[in-house]
Amino acid sequence: MTWVCTREPPTARLRLADSPSSRAMLDGGWWPTSRDPVVELCSLVTALTAERGGVIERIMLQPAAWDRHPCRIGVGGAVVRVGWFTTLAAGLVIVTGPRDLRIDLAVIAPQTSYAVATAAMLAASRPANTTRAAGTVLIPPSPRRRGVARYGDDVAVWETEGGHVQPDRQPAAPARI
């Protein structure tokens, strides 16, 4: 099923680097107005097509940051495939197209203040930035979705500690004299 935005999508709040750099980690920043992927991705695709030209074929996102998960969206008569990857950082969207087109954008949470979002988009759009998306603004999971693992779960501790339990998370051994 292809989802189509039935209303005029908002203007994308997007900031791109002037020219793509092979040294940059990110190509810019994007600040969606909501967690509705159909509306927001239609807006993003329209803005990227106008800004960079070319055709957008695929978009990759992290599912916990969005309210629903369409696999295809219709934008301007074209169909864009949407892939949902739990291994992708919530603060990153990857947009691809023909002829090696790839745009990596830091995603700023919709509820972020204007000043913080503007600073994060500026940092992400610097031509030679070395900031990864996770280093800009953390996007919490959508309140409608339960996370895969919660803090305190053995899996969460294992995953966040690189497979090693930190000493402060182990129960203290009784002192023996």
XYZ file of C-alpha atoms in Angstrom:
177
model
C 0.000 0.000 0.000
C 1.278 3.451 -0.899
C 0.466 6.246 1.554
C -0.200 9.694 0.122
C -0.367 12.946 2.050
C -3.925 14.222 1.496
C -3.226 17.765 2.635
C -0.561 20.300 1.773
C 2.536 19.245 3.747
C 4.258 21.948 5.793
C 7.409 23.547 4.450
C 10.332 21.381 5.497
C 12.572 22.865 8.153
C 15.771 21.780 6.478
C 19.329 23.042 6.364
C 21.812 21.494 3.922
C 25.532 21.989 3.463
C 26.217 24.262 0.495
C 28.083 21.539 -1.323
C 28.367 17.874 -0.395
C 31.736 17.007 1.126
C 33.357 13.596 1.118
C 34.802 14.393 4.569
C 31.512 15.390 6.218
C 29.575 12.878 8.305
C 26.258 14.651 7.691
C 24.842 16.570 4.758
C 22.549 18.711 6.872
C 19.814 18.784 9.475
C 16.051 18.299 9.349
C 13.548 19.397 11.975
C 10.144 17.766 11.340
C 7.019 19.388 12.781
C 5.439 16.099 13.921
C 6.007 12.347 14.221
C 3.718 11.584 11.260
C 6.056 10.093 8.639
C 3.650 10.471 5.705
C 3.286 14.239 6.101
C 6.879 14.858 7.138
C 8.517 12.654 4.487
C 6.369 14.186 1.730
C 7.593 17.582 2.888
C 11.215 16.396 3.048
C 11.167 14.752 -0.393
C 9.615 17.857 -1.952
C 12.260 20.107 -0.378
C 15.199 17.845 -1.283
C 14.014 17.463 -4.870
C 13.766 21.242 -5.219
C 17.094 21.891 -3.443
C 19.330 19.166 -4.861
C 17.414 18.088 -7.952
C 17.157 14.489 -8.950
C 14.793 11.788 -7.847
C 14.465 10.442 -4.336
C 13.967 6.656 -4.413
C 14.438 5.465 -0.828
C 14.409 6.778 2.718
C 15.770 4.907 5.747
C 14.552 5.680 9.274
C 14.528 4.303 12.816
C 10.987 3.073 13.691
C 10.926 4.019 17.400
C 10.997 7.737 16.576
C 7.827 7.699 14.414
C 4.123 7.064 15.056
C 3.482 4.744 12.090
C 5.595 2.906 9.554
C 4.498 3.094 5.906
C 6.656 1.182 3.426
C 5.883 3.464 0.466
C 4.734 7.058 0.170
C 3.482 8.894 -2.883
C 5.061 12.283 -3.510
C 4.393 14.340 -6.635
C 3.312 11.324 -8.687
C 6.368 9.250 -7.713
C 6.621 6.445 -5.170
C 9.356 6.594 -2.537
C 10.183 3.409 -0.624
C 10.636 3.751 3.128
C 12.812 1.314 5.068
C 12.608 0.951 8.838
C 15.815 -0.157 10.549
C 16.096 -0.623 14.309
C 19.883 -0.531 13.981
C 19.806 2.997 12.554
C 20.199 5.881 15.006
C 16.915 7.665 15.764
C 18.627 10.970 14.998
C 19.509 10.009 11.423
C 17.612 9.755 8.144
C 19.318 8.443 5.010
C 17.902 9.466 1.639
C 19.061 7.731 -1.541
C 18.435 8.004 -5.248
C 19.953 7.121 -8.606
C 23.603 7.652 -9.554
C 24.988 7.260 -6.025
C 22.777 9.996 -4.551
C 22.962 9.738 -0.772
C 21.995 12.401 1.745
C 22.512 11.795 5.473
C 20.540 14.171 7.672
C 20.491 14.687 11.417
C 16.865 14.568 12.583
C 15.936 16.956 15.361
C 12.963 15.967 17.533
C 9.755 17.919 16.739
C 9.365 19.169 20.333
C 12.898 20.646 20.420
C 13.104 24.378 21.115
C 13.818 26.720 18.221
C 17.240 27.767 19.546
C 18.466 24.201 20.111
C 17.075 22.955 16.784
C 18.651 25.832 14.866
C 22.037 25.219 16.484
C 21.822 21.471 15.751
C 20.893 22.074 12.089
C 23.743 24.580 11.700
C 26.227 22.107 13.193
C 24.975 19.311 10.936
C 25.209 21.459 7.798
C 28.822 22.569 8.185
C 30.708 21.405 5.065
C 33.448 19.575 6.955
C 31.499 18.526 10.041
C 32.612 15.433 11.887
C 29.524 15.237 14.083
C 27.523 12.061 13.872
C 23.729 12.273 14.011
C 23.650 10.803 17.510
C 25.860 13.691 18.659
C 23.384 16.400 17.717
C 20.017 15.975 19.469
C 18.708 12.690 20.808
C 15.225 11.810 19.593
C 13.235 9.953 22.221
C 10.961 7.132 21.051
C 7.427 8.036 20.117
C 5.202 8.086 23.225
C 2.766 5.770 21.424
C 5.336 3.006 21.076
C 6.977 0.943 23.776
C 10.728 0.649 23.416
C 12.303 -2.695 22.642
C 14.321 -2.652 25.856
C 13.898 -0.412 28.857
C 16.581 0.921 31.180
C 17.355 -1.711 33.757
C 16.635 -4.634 31.433
C 19.567 -6.994 31.158
C 19.484 -6.567 27.375
C 19.596 -2.771 27.612
C 22.549 -2.872 29.995
C 24.349 -5.371 27.792
C 23.756 -3.340 24.614
C 24.690 0.034 26.094
C 27.816 -1.206 27.832
C 29.292 -2.948 24.801
C 28.703 -6.355 26.316
C 30.399 -5.625 29.643
C 28.542 -4.851 32.836
C 29.922 -1.691 34.451
C 31.128 -2.017 38.050
C 28.504 0.459 39.337
C 25.728 -1.782 37.995
C 26.929 -4.888 39.815
C 25.671 -5.505 43.314
C 28.202 -4.622 45.965
C 29.826 -7.612 47.585
C 29.563 -7.783 51.368
C 32.756 -6.781 53.136
C 34.633 -9.620 54.787
C 37.005 -9.033 57.620
